[in-house]
Amino acid sequence: MKNPSINNPYIARSPMVAARLLGGEMMIMSAVDSTLFSLNEVATAIWQGADGATRLEEIVRQHVCPEFDVEPALATEDAEGFVAELAAHGVLLVSDQPISAPAPPRESP
Amino acid sequence: MSTLMQELNDKALALGVPLSVQLDVTYRCNERCIHCYLDHDDHGEMTTAEMKSVLDELAEAGVFYLTLSGGEILMRMDFFEILAYARALMFSVKLKTNGFMIKEKQADRIRNLGVESVQISIYSHRPEVHDGITKLPGSLKRSVDAVRFLMSRGLKVIVANALMRQNMNDYAGVKALARELGAECTIDPTITPKMDGDESILALRIPDAKLQEVFRDSSLFGNVEEFCAPPAPVGDDVLDSLPCSAGHTACYISPYGDVYPCVQFPLPSGNVRKQKFLDIWRHSSQLNEVRSIRARDLNGCSGCGHVGTCTRCPGLAYMEGNMRGPSWADCEKSFARTGIPSPNMLARMAAGSAAPAFLPASFSLVQIQGLTA
């Protein structure tokens, strides 16, 4: 499910999901289709780094490589697949431009 | 339950995390349902700030599934402020409502806030029956409109059909209505005593013969032969199992801040106005007592053949007098389902209490014991 259209995208957590850390692993429910995900520690690190202002490769370099002792190229390849899958369920927002800080759900005026 | 959901539940249980909480934001209601277990006066609901503080504490405690219920949730003027706050804390939020006050604008707000699902109570497809139960003229139309408004915005809606004598012949009509609306439908024959212990509304429970009929409806339970089969012998795994999630991975908080193991288990366990939620969750002697109970500890149940399949509710057992004992209402359900009486039923019959009306007079204790042997 790799998205070939965006290389090294900016990624942001969607505000339209439910998420909670349980024993070091993030559980997430998509508001789009109620799919439930449990992220492992590596995926959780990427999720937590998805601030909309940082590109995926940088997130992997900052949050994954030092913590999990993995080569950047290999980790990035894995991360791209993970990001594409979560993006398909509306859990992550992906863009070639920085994504403004994802606002938590607010009421429409 | 999906495998992943079961895994998360097991993990939460092992870690002592309250995965699910129902928070009633008010007991006030615009309907006056004849079977309702609540007192609808406001005895000092938590303020908006208190509600937000509780939500902060629940998020910190690891709560993921949050049910906002009542009373009628939209009786609170600040309801959407509370809901928005809950969603900003990234709870998976389910709403329980009668839908009367949900019009297009409210449906938009609920959709925009990323609510997981909305449960709306519908008692009958016939206005005279539904409105007769809610005591609010026009309520069926308004509830059905609400389902339509929510469905048209892509929200998941569950029609909840509580069965009682007044509507016991209408569940097929409600199911058909839900199907037409595109909503899911759940049917529940459980009527509980009022929270103050008043048992007068138990007279509304559907008759045992009707309960038997409901349990044999394949449109509700699929393979009836399997569903109504005599229970298989159980092993230690069943006897060492937990009665339910109440107090283990779930609890309930009232509009006044009182914490209970479950909405159907009114054992006062603390109050979030006086203590931090996590302190109550971890250290309440009442919750810890509930947690200590295993199926093998249940008086009258551990040796019962139904122990592996019974829907015994610890809260109902508590309301009937002993949280370590059987729930008479669930004994009746097991009997209605399988035709095999529980030892608890036999004991009550021997003591002269009323037996279910559908138990044949010639059904002697010897025969019954023979069946259960």
Tab-separated table of C-alpha atoms in Angstrom:
chain	number	residue	atom	x	y	z
A	1	MET	CA	0.000	0.000	0.000
A	2	LYS	CA	2.944	2.320	-0.612
A	3	ASN	CA	1.884	5.710	-1.918
A	4	PRO	CA	4.240	6.339	-4.839
A	5	SER	CA	3.026	9.874	-5.416
A	6	ILE	CA	4.757	11.438	-2.418
A	7	ASN	CA	8.391	10.890	-1.711
A	8	ASN	CA	9.488	11.415	1.874
A	9	PRO	CA	6.223	13.060	2.932
A	10	TYR	CA	5.285	15.161	5.871
A	11	ILE	CA	2.999	13.136	8.107
A	12	ALA	CA	0.555	14.171	10.824
A	13	ARG	CA	-1.719	12.349	13.227
A	14	SER	CA	-5.349	12.680	12.165
A	15	PRO	CA	-7.472	14.374	14.814
A	16	MET	CA	-10.397	12.165	13.794
A	17	VAL	CA	-9.110	9.044	15.484
A	18	ALA	CA	-9.151	7.649	18.982
A	19	ALA	CA	-5.739	6.812	20.406
A	20	ARG	CA	-4.281	5.710	23.706
A	21	LEU	CA	-0.958	4.296	24.834
A	22	LEU	CA	-1.346	0.860	26.418
A	23	GLY	CA	1.757	-0.754	27.824
A	24	GLY	CA	4.080	1.169	25.512
A	25	GLU	CA	2.074	0.410	22.374
A	26	MET	CA	-0.409	2.766	20.776
A	27	MET	CA	-3.931	1.565	20.114
A	28	ILE	CA	-5.774	3.561	17.513
A	29	MET	CA	-9.287	3.444	16.151
A	30	SER	CA	-10.023	4.984	12.805
A	31	ALA	CA	-13.080	7.224	12.746
A	32	VAL	CA	-13.367	6.541	9.015
A	33	ASP	CA	-14.111	2.831	9.265
A	34	SER	CA	-13.759	1.924	12.982
A	35	THR	CA	-10.734	-0.242	12.185
A	36	LEU	CA	-8.709	-0.912	15.305
A	37	PHE	CA	-4.914	-0.846	15.146
A	38	SER	CA	-2.313	-1.756	17.710
A	39	LEU	CA	1.040	-0.227	16.845
A	40	ASN	CA	4.249	-1.869	17.930
A	41	GLU	CA	6.904	0.214	19.617
A	42	VAL	CA	8.561	1.264	16.348
A	43	ALA	CA	5.263	2.282	14.762
A	44	THR	CA	4.292	4.045	17.978
A	45	ALA	CA	7.494	6.089	17.780
A	46	ILE	CA	6.642	7.134	14.215
A	47	TRP	CA	3.062	7.955	15.219
A	48	GLN	CA	4.269	10.109	18.082
A	49	GLY	CA	6.721	11.894	15.809
A	50	ALA	CA	4.063	12.629	13.192
A	51	ASP	CA	3.700	16.318	14.011
A	52	GLY	CA	3.009	17.543	10.488
A	53	ALA	CA	6.185	19.601	10.463
A	54	THR	CA	8.721	16.804	10.073
A	55	ARG	CA	9.347	14.630	7.032
A	56	LEU	CA	9.110	10.867	7.429
A	57	GLU	CA	12.825	10.230	6.920
A	58	GLU	CA	13.650	12.707	9.629
A	59	ILE	CA	11.144	11.127	12.015
A	60	VAL	CA	12.716	7.744	11.359
A	61	ARG	CA	16.195	9.175	11.906
A	62	GLN	CA	15.227	10.976	15.108
A	63	HIS	CA	12.853	8.546	16.753
A	64	VAL	CA	13.446	5.078	15.320
A	65	CYS	CA	17.097	4.543	14.381
A	66	PRO	CA	18.712	5.512	17.683
A	67	GLU	CA	16.101	3.769	19.781
A	68	PHE	CA	15.840	0.521	17.856
A	69	ASP	CA	19.328	0.257	16.346
A	70	VAL	CA	18.264	-0.051	12.718
A	71	GLU	CA	19.687	1.297	9.444
A	72	PRO	CA	17.890	4.447	8.217
A	73	ALA	CA	17.306	3.138	4.684
A	74	LEU	CA	15.729	-0.107	5.881
A	75	ALA	CA	13.695	1.606	8.585
A	76	THR	CA	12.423	4.230	6.144
A	77	GLU	CA	11.334	1.583	3.655
A	78	ASP	CA	9.345	-0.200	6.361
A	79	ALA	CA	7.947	3.090	7.614
A	80	GLU	CA	6.697	4.051	4.155
A	81	GLY	CA	4.530	0.925	4.005
A	82	PHE	CA	3.221	1.522	7.502
A	83	VAL	CA	2.417	5.169	6.732
A	84	ALA	CA	0.608	4.249	3.512
A	85	GLU	CA	-1.568	1.715	5.333
A	86	LEU	CA	-2.515	4.094	8.136
A	87	ALA	CA	-3.120	6.900	5.624
A	88	ALA	CA	-5.517	4.650	3.707
A	89	HIS	CA	-7.600	4.319	6.883
A	90	GLY	CA	-7.493	8.066	7.573
A	91	VAL	CA	-5.325	7.584	10.637
A	92	LEU	CA	-2.324	9.524	9.317
A	93	LEU	CA	-2.392	12.600	7.093
A	94	VAL	CA	0.239	12.657	4.356
A	95	SER	CA	1.379	15.637	2.293
A	96	ASP	CA	4.345	16.926	0.340
A	97	GLN	CA	3.871	20.187	2.243
A	98	PRO	CA	4.067	20.746	6.000
A	99	ILE	CA	0.715	20.033	7.613
A	100	SER	CA	-0.414	22.678	10.059
A	101	ALA	CA	-0.574	21.426	13.612
A	102	PRO	CA	-3.431	18.935	13.599
A	103	ALA	CA	-6.085	20.529	15.722
A	104	PRO	CA	-8.007	18.253	18.034
A	105	PRO	CA	-11.699	17.996	17.206
A	106	ARG	CA	-13.477	21.245	17.843
A	107	GLU	CA	-17.005	22.271	17.293
A	108	SER	CA	-17.868	23.831	14.007
A	109	PRO	CA	-19.085	27.414	14.475
B	1	MET	CA	-15.040	-9.562	19.953
B	2	SER	CA	-12.235	-9.341	17.388
B	3	THR	CA	-8.953	-11.028	18.143
B	4	LEU	CA	-7.154	-7.703	18.407
B	5	MET	CA	-9.809	-6.309	20.717
B	6	GLN	CA	-9.510	-9.411	22.895
B	7	GLU	CA	-5.725	-8.999	22.964
B	8	LEU	CA	-6.039	-5.374	24.025
B	9	ASN	CA	-8.564	-6.332	26.665
B	10	ASP	CA	-6.253	-9.036	28.014
B	11	LYS	CA	-3.383	-6.596	28.053
B	12	ALA	CA	-5.431	-3.949	29.873
B	13	LEU	CA	-6.500	-6.576	32.401
B	14	ALA	CA	-2.894	-7.636	33.005
B	15	LEU	CA	-1.796	-4.019	33.390
B	16	GLY	CA	-4.762	-3.014	35.570
B	17	VAL	CA	-5.907	-0.416	33.046
B	18	PRO	CA	-9.561	0.696	32.948
B	19	LEU	CA	-10.034	0.321	29.219
B	20	SER	CA	-13.738	1.301	29.202
B	21	VAL	CA	-15.664	3.807	31.258
B	22	GLN	CA	-19.269	4.907	31.065
B	23	LEU	CA	-19.725	8.453	32.280
B	24	ASP	CA	-23.292	9.586	32.775
B	25	VAL	CA	-23.296	13.342	32.312
B	26	THR	CA	-26.784	13.806	33.771
B	27	TYR	CA	-29.713	11.844	35.092
B	28	ARG	CA	-32.137	14.483	33.828
B	29	CYS	CA	-34.257	13.374	30.915
B	30	ASN	CA	-36.980	14.673	28.650
B	31	GLU	CA	-38.578	11.228	28.518
B	32	ARG	CA	-40.154	9.364	31.416
B	33	CYS	CA	-39.678	5.776	30.337
B	34	ILE	CA	-41.718	3.444	32.478
B	35	HIS	CA	-38.836	0.974	32.939
B	36	CYS	CA	-36.107	3.513	33.739
B	37	TYR	CA	-33.984	2.808	36.803
B	38	LEU	CA	-33.003	6.430	37.395
B	39	ASP	CA	-34.231	9.321	39.497
B	40	HIS	CA	-34.355	12.225	37.042
B	41	ASP	CA	-33.912	15.069	39.519
B	42	ASP	CA	-30.596	16.902	39.588
B	43	HIS	CA	-28.963	16.267	42.948
B	44	GLY	CA	-25.824	18.248	42.162
B	45	GLU	CA	-24.291	17.214	38.854
B	46	MET	CA	-20.621	17.786	38.251
B	47	THR	CA	-19.916	21.172	36.690
B	48	THR	CA	-18.333	21.559	33.261
B	49	ALA	CA	-14.952	22.077	34.895
B	50	GLU	CA	-15.393	18.985	37.050
B	51	MET	CA	-16.382	16.923	34.021
B	52	LYS	CA	-13.279	18.077	32.157
B	53	SER	CA	-11.116	17.299	35.154
B	54	VAL	CA	-12.555	13.782	35.319
B	55	LEU	CA	-11.901	13.319	31.600
B	56	ASP	CA	-8.290	14.398	32.099
B	57	GLU	CA	-7.960	11.800	34.843
B	58	LEU	CA	-9.547	9.089	32.748
B	59	ALA	CA	-7.173	9.786	29.856
B	60	GLU	CA	-4.254	9.677	32.250
B	61	ALA	CA	-5.500	6.333	33.592
B	62	GLY	CA	-5.465	4.879	30.074
B	63	VAL	CA	-9.191	4.801	29.339
B	64	PHE	CA	-9.743	4.286	25.609
B	65	TYR	CA	-13.473	3.553	25.214
B	66	LEU	CA	-15.648	6.282	26.722
B	67	THR	CA	-19.435	6.021	26.713
B	68	LEU	CA	-21.283	9.244	27.429
B	69	SER	CA	-24.779	8.498	28.598
B	70	GLY	CA	-27.517	9.571	30.981
B	71	GLY	CA	-30.385	10.485	31.516
B	72	GLU	CA	-30.507	12.290	28.238
B	73	ILE	CA	-27.060	13.628	27.387
B	74	LEU	CA	-28.404	16.636	25.491
B	75	MET	CA	-30.240	17.909	28.561
B	76	ARG	CA	-26.868	19.383	29.538
B	77	MET	CA	-26.364	22.756	27.883
B	78	ASP	CA	-22.619	22.136	27.963
B	79	PHE	CA	-22.831	18.684	26.421
B	80	PHE	CA	-21.001	19.535	23.214
B	81	GLU	CA	-18.287	21.291	25.202
B	82	ILE	CA	-17.796	18.094	27.212
B	83	LEU	CA	-17.861	15.963	24.081
B	84	ALA	CA	-15.348	18.162	22.273
B	85	TYR	CA	-13.076	18.009	25.296
B	86	ALA	CA	-13.336	14.222	25.399
B	87	ARG	CA	-12.495	13.919	21.720
B	88	ALA	CA	-9.560	16.297	22.076
B	89	LEU	CA	-8.260	13.786	24.625
B	90	MET	CA	-8.651	11.143	21.899
B	91	PHE	CA	-11.133	8.848	23.585
B	92	SER	CA	-13.137	6.527	21.362
B	93	VAL	CA	-16.523	8.001	22.211
B	94	LYS	CA	-19.871	6.268	22.061
B	95	LEU	CA	-23.038	8.229	22.804
B	96	LYS	CA	-26.244	6.845	24.267
B	97	THR	CA	-29.246	9.064	23.697
B	98	ASN	CA	-32.938	8.986	22.947
B	99	GLY	CA	-32.235	11.199	19.938
B	100	PHE	CA	-35.171	13.508	20.625
B	101	MET	CA	-32.997	16.622	20.494
B	102	ILE	CA	-30.772	15.542	17.620
B	103	LYS	CA	-31.637	17.484	14.513
B	104	GLU	CA	-29.439	18.191	11.523
B	105	LYS	CA	-27.285	20.742	13.310
B	106	GLN	CA	-26.591	18.422	16.244
B	107	ALA	CA	-25.909	15.536	13.859
B	108	ASP	CA	-23.329	17.710	12.075
B	109	ARG	CA	-21.655	18.546	15.378
B	110	ILE	CA	-21.529	14.897	16.414
B	111	ARG	CA	-20.061	13.883	13.058
B	112	ASN	CA	-17.483	16.688	13.126
B	113	LEU	CA	-16.306	15.618	16.543
B	114	GLY	CA	-15.393	12.120	15.345
B	115	VAL	CA	-17.775	10.129	17.539
B	116	GLU	CA	-17.407	6.374	17.067
B	117	SER	CA	-21.081	5.451	17.353
B	118	VAL	CA	-24.425	6.657	18.621
B	119	GLN	CA	-26.910	4.368	20.341
B	120	ILE	CA	-30.543	5.451	20.204
B	121	SER	CA	-33.307	3.783	22.195
B	122	ILE	CA	-36.331	2.741	20.166
B	123	TYR	CA	-38.951	0.610	21.869
B	124	SER	CA	-41.345	-0.047	19.029
B	125	HIS	CA	-41.967	0.757	15.392
B	126	ARG	CA	-45.497	1.768	16.451
B	127	PRO	CA	-45.790	5.336	17.835
B	128	GLU	CA	-48.543	4.411	20.275
B	129	VAL	CA	-46.303	1.784	21.884
B	130	HIS	CA	-42.995	3.682	21.806
B	131	ASP	CA	-44.525	6.966	22.970
B	132	GLY	CA	-46.541	5.063	25.555
B	133	ILE	CA	-43.310	3.782	27.079
B	134	THR	CA	-41.426	7.091	26.906
B	135	LYS	CA	-44.472	9.121	27.993
B	136	LEU	CA	-43.386	11.751	25.463
B	137	PRO	CA	-45.751	12.254	22.522
B	138	GLY	CA	-43.975	12.377	19.182
B	139	SER	CA	-40.853	10.764	20.563
B	140	LEU	CA	-40.713	7.864	18.089
B	141	LYS	CA	-40.754	10.218	15.132
B	142	ARG	CA	-38.038	12.389	16.646
B	143	SER	CA	-35.853	9.381	17.491
B	144	VAL	CA	-36.247	7.930	14.004
B	145	ASP	CA	-35.465	11.330	12.478
B	146	ALA	CA	-32.311	11.434	14.597
B	147	VAL	CA	-31.235	8.036	13.280
B	148	ARG	CA	-31.739	9.312	9.734
B	149	PHE	CA	-29.815	12.538	10.342
B	150	LEU	CA	-26.891	10.650	11.844
B	151	MET	CA	-26.863	7.879	9.248
B	152	SER	CA	-26.920	10.384	6.401
B	153	ARG	CA	-23.719	11.867	7.797
B	154	GLY	CA	-21.965	8.537	7.773
B	155	LEU	CA	-22.171	7.868	11.494
B	156	LYS	CA	-22.580	4.397	12.922
B	157	VAL	CA	-25.945	4.164	14.689
B	158	ILE	CA	-27.181	1.373	16.916
B	159	VAL	CA	-30.881	1.082	17.656
B	160	ALA	CA	-31.285	-0.297	21.175
B	161	ASN	CA	-34.522	-2.107	21.820
B	162	ALA	CA	-35.192	-2.841	25.495
B	163	LEU	CA	-37.891	-5.468	25.762
B	164	MET	CA	-40.663	-5.314	28.313
B	165	ARG	CA	-44.267	-6.429	28.486
B	166	GLN	CA	-45.515	-3.358	26.651
B	167	ASN	CA	-43.410	-3.940	23.517
B	168	MET	CA	-42.519	-7.624	23.667
B	169	ASN	CA	-44.207	-8.376	20.362
B	170	ASP	CA	-42.608	-5.507	18.493
B	171	TYR	CA	-38.935	-6.419	18.320
B	172	ALA	CA	-39.258	-7.786	14.800
B	173	GLY	CA	-40.791	-4.479	13.741
B	174	VAL	CA	-37.966	-2.555	15.394
B	175	LYS	CA	-35.409	-4.771	13.679
B	176	ALA	CA	-37.076	-4.129	10.331
B	177	LEU	CA	-37.152	-0.402	11.018
B	178	ALA	CA	-33.448	-0.411	11.912
B	179	ARG	CA	-32.663	-2.348	8.751
B	180	GLU	CA	-34.636	0.140	6.673
B	181	LEU	CA	-32.698	2.988	8.310
B	182	GLY	CA	-29.369	1.223	7.765
B	183	ALA	CA	-28.680	1.045	11.494
B	184	GLU	CA	-27.571	-1.854	13.644
B	185	CYS	CA	-30.030	-3.209	16.190
B	186	THR	CA	-29.615	-4.755	19.626
B	187	ILE	CA	-32.376	-6.329	21.671
B	188	ASP	CA	-32.159	-6.687	25.431
B	189	PRO	CA	-34.812	-8.197	27.721
B	190	THR	CA	-33.035	-7.011	30.891
B	191	ILE	CA	-35.009	-4.790	33.243
B	192	THR	CA	-33.090	-3.840	36.373
B	193	PRO	CA	-34.281	-2.511	39.731
B	194	LYS	CA	-34.072	1.231	40.257
B	195	MET	CA	-30.777	2.504	41.609
B	196	ASP	CA	-32.425	3.196	44.955
B	197	GLY	CA	-33.350	-0.490	45.200
B	198	ASP	CA	-37.014	-0.109	44.239
B	199	GLU	CA	-37.971	-3.339	42.481
B	200	SER	CA	-41.454	-2.331	41.345
B	201	ILE	CA	-40.379	-1.969	37.710
B	202	LEU	CA	-39.328	-5.625	37.601
B	203	ALA	CA	-43.005	-6.359	36.991
B	204	LEU	CA	-42.374	-5.033	33.480
B	205	ARG	CA	-40.036	-7.922	32.629
B	206	ILE	CA	-41.354	-10.004	29.789
B	207	PRO	CA	-43.058	-13.248	30.840
B	208	ASP	CA	-40.883	-16.347	30.926
B	209	ALA	CA	-42.786	-18.008	28.095
B	210	LYS	CA	-42.111	-14.990	25.884
B	211	LEU	CA	-38.447	-15.056	26.878
B	212	GLN	CA	-38.319	-18.683	25.739
B	213	GLU	CA	-39.841	-17.649	22.434
B	214	VAL	CA	-37.351	-14.813	21.982
B	215	PHE	CA	-34.411	-17.132	22.647
B	216	ARG	CA	-35.695	-19.479	19.963
B	217	ASP	CA	-35.889	-16.798	17.284
B	218	SER	CA	-33.205	-17.679	14.759
B	219	SER	CA	-33.270	-14.151	13.358
B	220	LEU	CA	-31.848	-13.003	16.701
B	221	PHE	CA	-29.600	-15.836	17.759
B	222	GLY	CA	-28.691	-17.691	14.588
B	223	ASN	CA	-28.304	-21.377	15.275
B	224	VAL	CA	-31.027	-21.874	17.880
B	225	GLU	CA	-30.177	-25.514	18.444
B	226	GLU	CA	-26.659	-24.522	19.405
B	227	PHE	CA	-27.723	-21.432	21.361
B	228	CYS	CA	-30.297	-23.348	23.401
B	229	ALA	CA	-28.267	-26.523	23.820
B	230	PRO	CA	-27.749	-27.931	27.314
B	231	PRO	CA	-24.511	-26.567	28.729
B	232	ALA	CA	-21.375	-28.625	28.302
B	233	PRO	CA	-19.301	-29.614	31.350
B	234	VAL	CA	-16.776	-26.968	32.308
B	235	GLY	CA	-13.171	-27.133	33.433
B	236	ASP	CA	-10.950	-25.120	35.745
B	237	ASP	CA	-10.451	-22.472	33.071
B	238	VAL	CA	-14.129	-21.528	33.359
B	239	LEU	CA	-14.176	-21.757	37.145
B	240	ASP	CA	-11.114	-19.516	37.361
B	241	SER	CA	-12.515	-17.000	34.882
B	242	LEU	CA	-13.746	-13.527	35.722
B	243	PRO	CA	-17.510	-13.016	35.949
B	244	CYS	CA	-17.360	-9.944	33.662
B	245	SER	CA	-15.304	-6.836	32.976
B	246	ALA	CA	-16.947	-4.738	35.727
B	247	GLY	CA	-14.205	-3.441	38.009
B	248	HIS	CA	-11.532	-5.273	36.019
B	249	THR	CA	-11.235	-3.251	32.818
B	250	ALA	CA	-14.405	-1.195	33.090
B	251	CYS	CA	-16.294	1.012	35.480
B	252	TYR	CA	-19.041	3.603	35.681
B	253	ILE	CA	-19.133	7.192	36.927
B	254	SER	CA	-22.382	8.947	37.804
B	255	PRO	CA	-23.157	12.639	37.155
B	256	TYR	CA	-22.363	13.230	40.836
B	257	GLY	CA	-18.895	11.729	40.580
B	258	ASP	CA	-19.715	8.422	42.235
B	259	VAL	CA	-17.679	5.502	40.913
B	260	TYR	CA	-19.241	2.058	40.584
B	261	PRO	CA	-17.978	-1.183	39.001
B	262	CYS	CA	-20.642	-0.846	36.289
B	263	VAL	CA	-23.788	1.122	35.523
B	264	GLN	CA	-25.696	-2.031	36.443
B	265	PHE	CA	-23.665	-2.650	39.618
B	266	PRO	CA	-24.492	0.088	42.147
B	267	LEU	CA	-21.770	-0.735	44.672
B	268	PRO	CA	-20.417	2.672	45.788
B	269	SER	CA	-16.649	2.532	45.340
B	270	GLY	CA	-15.527	6.136	45.678
B	271	ASN	CA	-16.174	9.638	44.400
B	272	VAL	CA	-14.000	11.601	42.000
B	273	ARG	CA	-14.906	14.843	43.761
B	274	LYS	CA	-13.089	13.562	46.835
B	275	GLN	CA	-10.352	11.359	45.389
B	276	LYS	CA	-8.339	11.007	42.212
B	277	PHE	CA	-9.882	8.523	39.832
B	278	LEU	CA	-6.723	6.413	39.718
B	279	ASP	CA	-6.633	6.173	43.503
B	280	ILE	CA	-10.190	4.888	43.480
B	281	TRP	CA	-9.492	2.523	40.590
B	282	ARG	CA	-6.396	1.057	42.203
B	283	HIS	CA	-7.207	1.140	45.885
B	284	SER	CA	-10.967	1.073	46.432
B	285	SER	CA	-11.722	-1.821	48.762
B	286	GLN	CA	-15.034	-2.337	46.982
B	287	LEU	CA	-13.451	-2.615	43.541
B	288	ASN	CA	-10.763	-4.884	44.907
B	289	GLU	CA	-13.413	-7.115	46.434
B	290	VAL	CA	-15.207	-7.325	43.072
B	291	ARG	CA	-11.862	-8.177	41.453
B	292	SER	CA	-11.238	-10.988	43.882
B	293	ILE	CA	-14.302	-12.974	42.778
B	294	ARG	CA	-13.939	-15.886	40.389
B	295	ALA	CA	-16.650	-18.157	39.025
B	296	ARG	CA	-15.609	-20.898	41.463
B	297	ASP	CA	-16.334	-18.533	44.374
B	298	LEU	CA	-19.976	-18.002	43.456
B	299	ASN	CA	-22.420	-19.522	45.905
B	300	GLY	CA	-24.938	-21.610	44.036
B	301	CYS	CA	-23.213	-20.999	40.700
B	302	SER	CA	-19.842	-22.737	40.861
B	303	GLY	CA	-21.545	-26.140	40.916
B	304	CYS	CA	-24.268	-25.188	38.445
B	305	GLY	CA	-24.177	-26.757	35.010
B	306	HIS	CA	-24.877	-23.353	33.453
B	307	VAL	CA	-21.770	-21.711	34.904
B	308	GLY	CA	-19.931	-21.746	31.585
B	309	THR	CA	-22.707	-20.213	29.501
B	310	CYS	CA	-24.837	-18.244	31.957
B	311	THR	CA	-25.124	-14.503	31.380
B	312	ARG	CA	-25.001	-13.980	35.160
B	313	CYS	CA	-24.626	-10.277	35.883
B	314	PRO	CA	-22.677	-9.583	39.094
B	315	GLY	CA	-24.515	-6.270	39.409
B	316	LEU	CA	-27.913	-7.915	39.298
B	317	ALA	CA	-26.677	-10.477	41.819
B	318	TYR	CA	-25.554	-7.594	44.035
B	319	MET	CA	-28.943	-5.920	43.708
B	320	GLU	CA	-30.594	-9.218	44.562
B	321	GLY	CA	-28.567	-9.305	47.769
B	322	ASN	CA	-25.212	-11.024	47.200
B	323	MET	CA	-22.536	-10.185	44.654
B	324	ARG	CA	-21.031	-13.644	45.272
B	325	GLY	CA	-24.353	-15.334	44.655
B	326	PRO	CA	-26.519	-16.109	41.674
B	327	SER	CA	-28.652	-13.623	39.829
B	328	TRP	CA	-32.186	-14.967	39.815
B	329	ALA	CA	-32.971	-13.054	36.634
B	330	ASP	CA	-30.094	-14.755	34.831
B	331	CYS	CA	-31.034	-18.166	36.245
B	332	GLU	CA	-34.378	-17.608	34.569
B	333	LYS	CA	-32.686	-16.660	31.320
B	334	SER	CA	-30.547	-19.819	31.381
B	335	PHE	CA	-33.656	-21.861	32.025
B	336	ALA	CA	-35.630	-20.116	29.295
B	337	ARG	CA	-32.772	-20.791	26.896
B	338	THR	CA	-32.020	-24.422	27.718
B	339	GLY	CA	-35.034	-25.746	29.607
B	340	ILE	CA	-32.748	-26.877	32.417
B	341	PRO	CA	-33.329	-25.231	35.798
B	342	SER	CA	-30.386	-24.119	37.889
B	343	PRO	CA	-29.783	-25.388	41.447
B	344	ASN	CA	-30.635	-21.879	42.576
B	345	MET	CA	-34.058	-22.100	40.947
B	346	LEU	CA	-34.645	-25.496	42.501
B	347	ALA	CA	-33.674	-24.198	45.910
B	348	ARG	CA	-36.069	-21.296	45.586
B	349	MET	CA	-38.836	-23.587	44.447
B	350	ALA	CA	-38.164	-25.915	47.359
B	351	ALA	CA	-38.326	-22.905	49.658
B	352	GLY	CA	-41.731	-22.032	48.261
B	353	SER	CA	-40.833	-19.089	46.057
B	354	ALA	CA	-42.662	-18.665	42.798
B	355	ALA	CA	-41.398	-20.757	39.933
B	356	PRO	CA	-41.502	-19.580	36.335
B	357	ALA	CA	-44.988	-19.938	34.943
B	358	PHE	CA	-43.862	-22.167	32.110
B	359	LEU	CA	-42.375	-24.787	34.437
B	360	PRO	CA	-44.841	-27.696	34.217
B	361	ALA	CA	-46.484	-28.540	37.499
B	362	SER	CA	-45.524	-32.174	37.044
B	363	PHE	CA	-41.880	-31.255	36.619
B	364	SER	CA	-40.655	-32.866	39.817
B	365	LEU	CA	-37.375	-32.143	41.507
B	366	VAL	CA	-36.242	-35.711	40.825
B	367	GLN	CA	-36.825	-35.300	37.125
B	368	ILE	CA	-35.072	-31.978	37.105
B	369	GLN	CA	-32.068	-33.311	38.942
B	370	GLY	CA	-31.987	-36.197	36.537
B	371	LEU	CA	-31.769	-33.760	33.670
B	372	THR	CA	-28.960	-31.809	35.202
B	373	ALA	CA	-26.947	-34.846	36.297
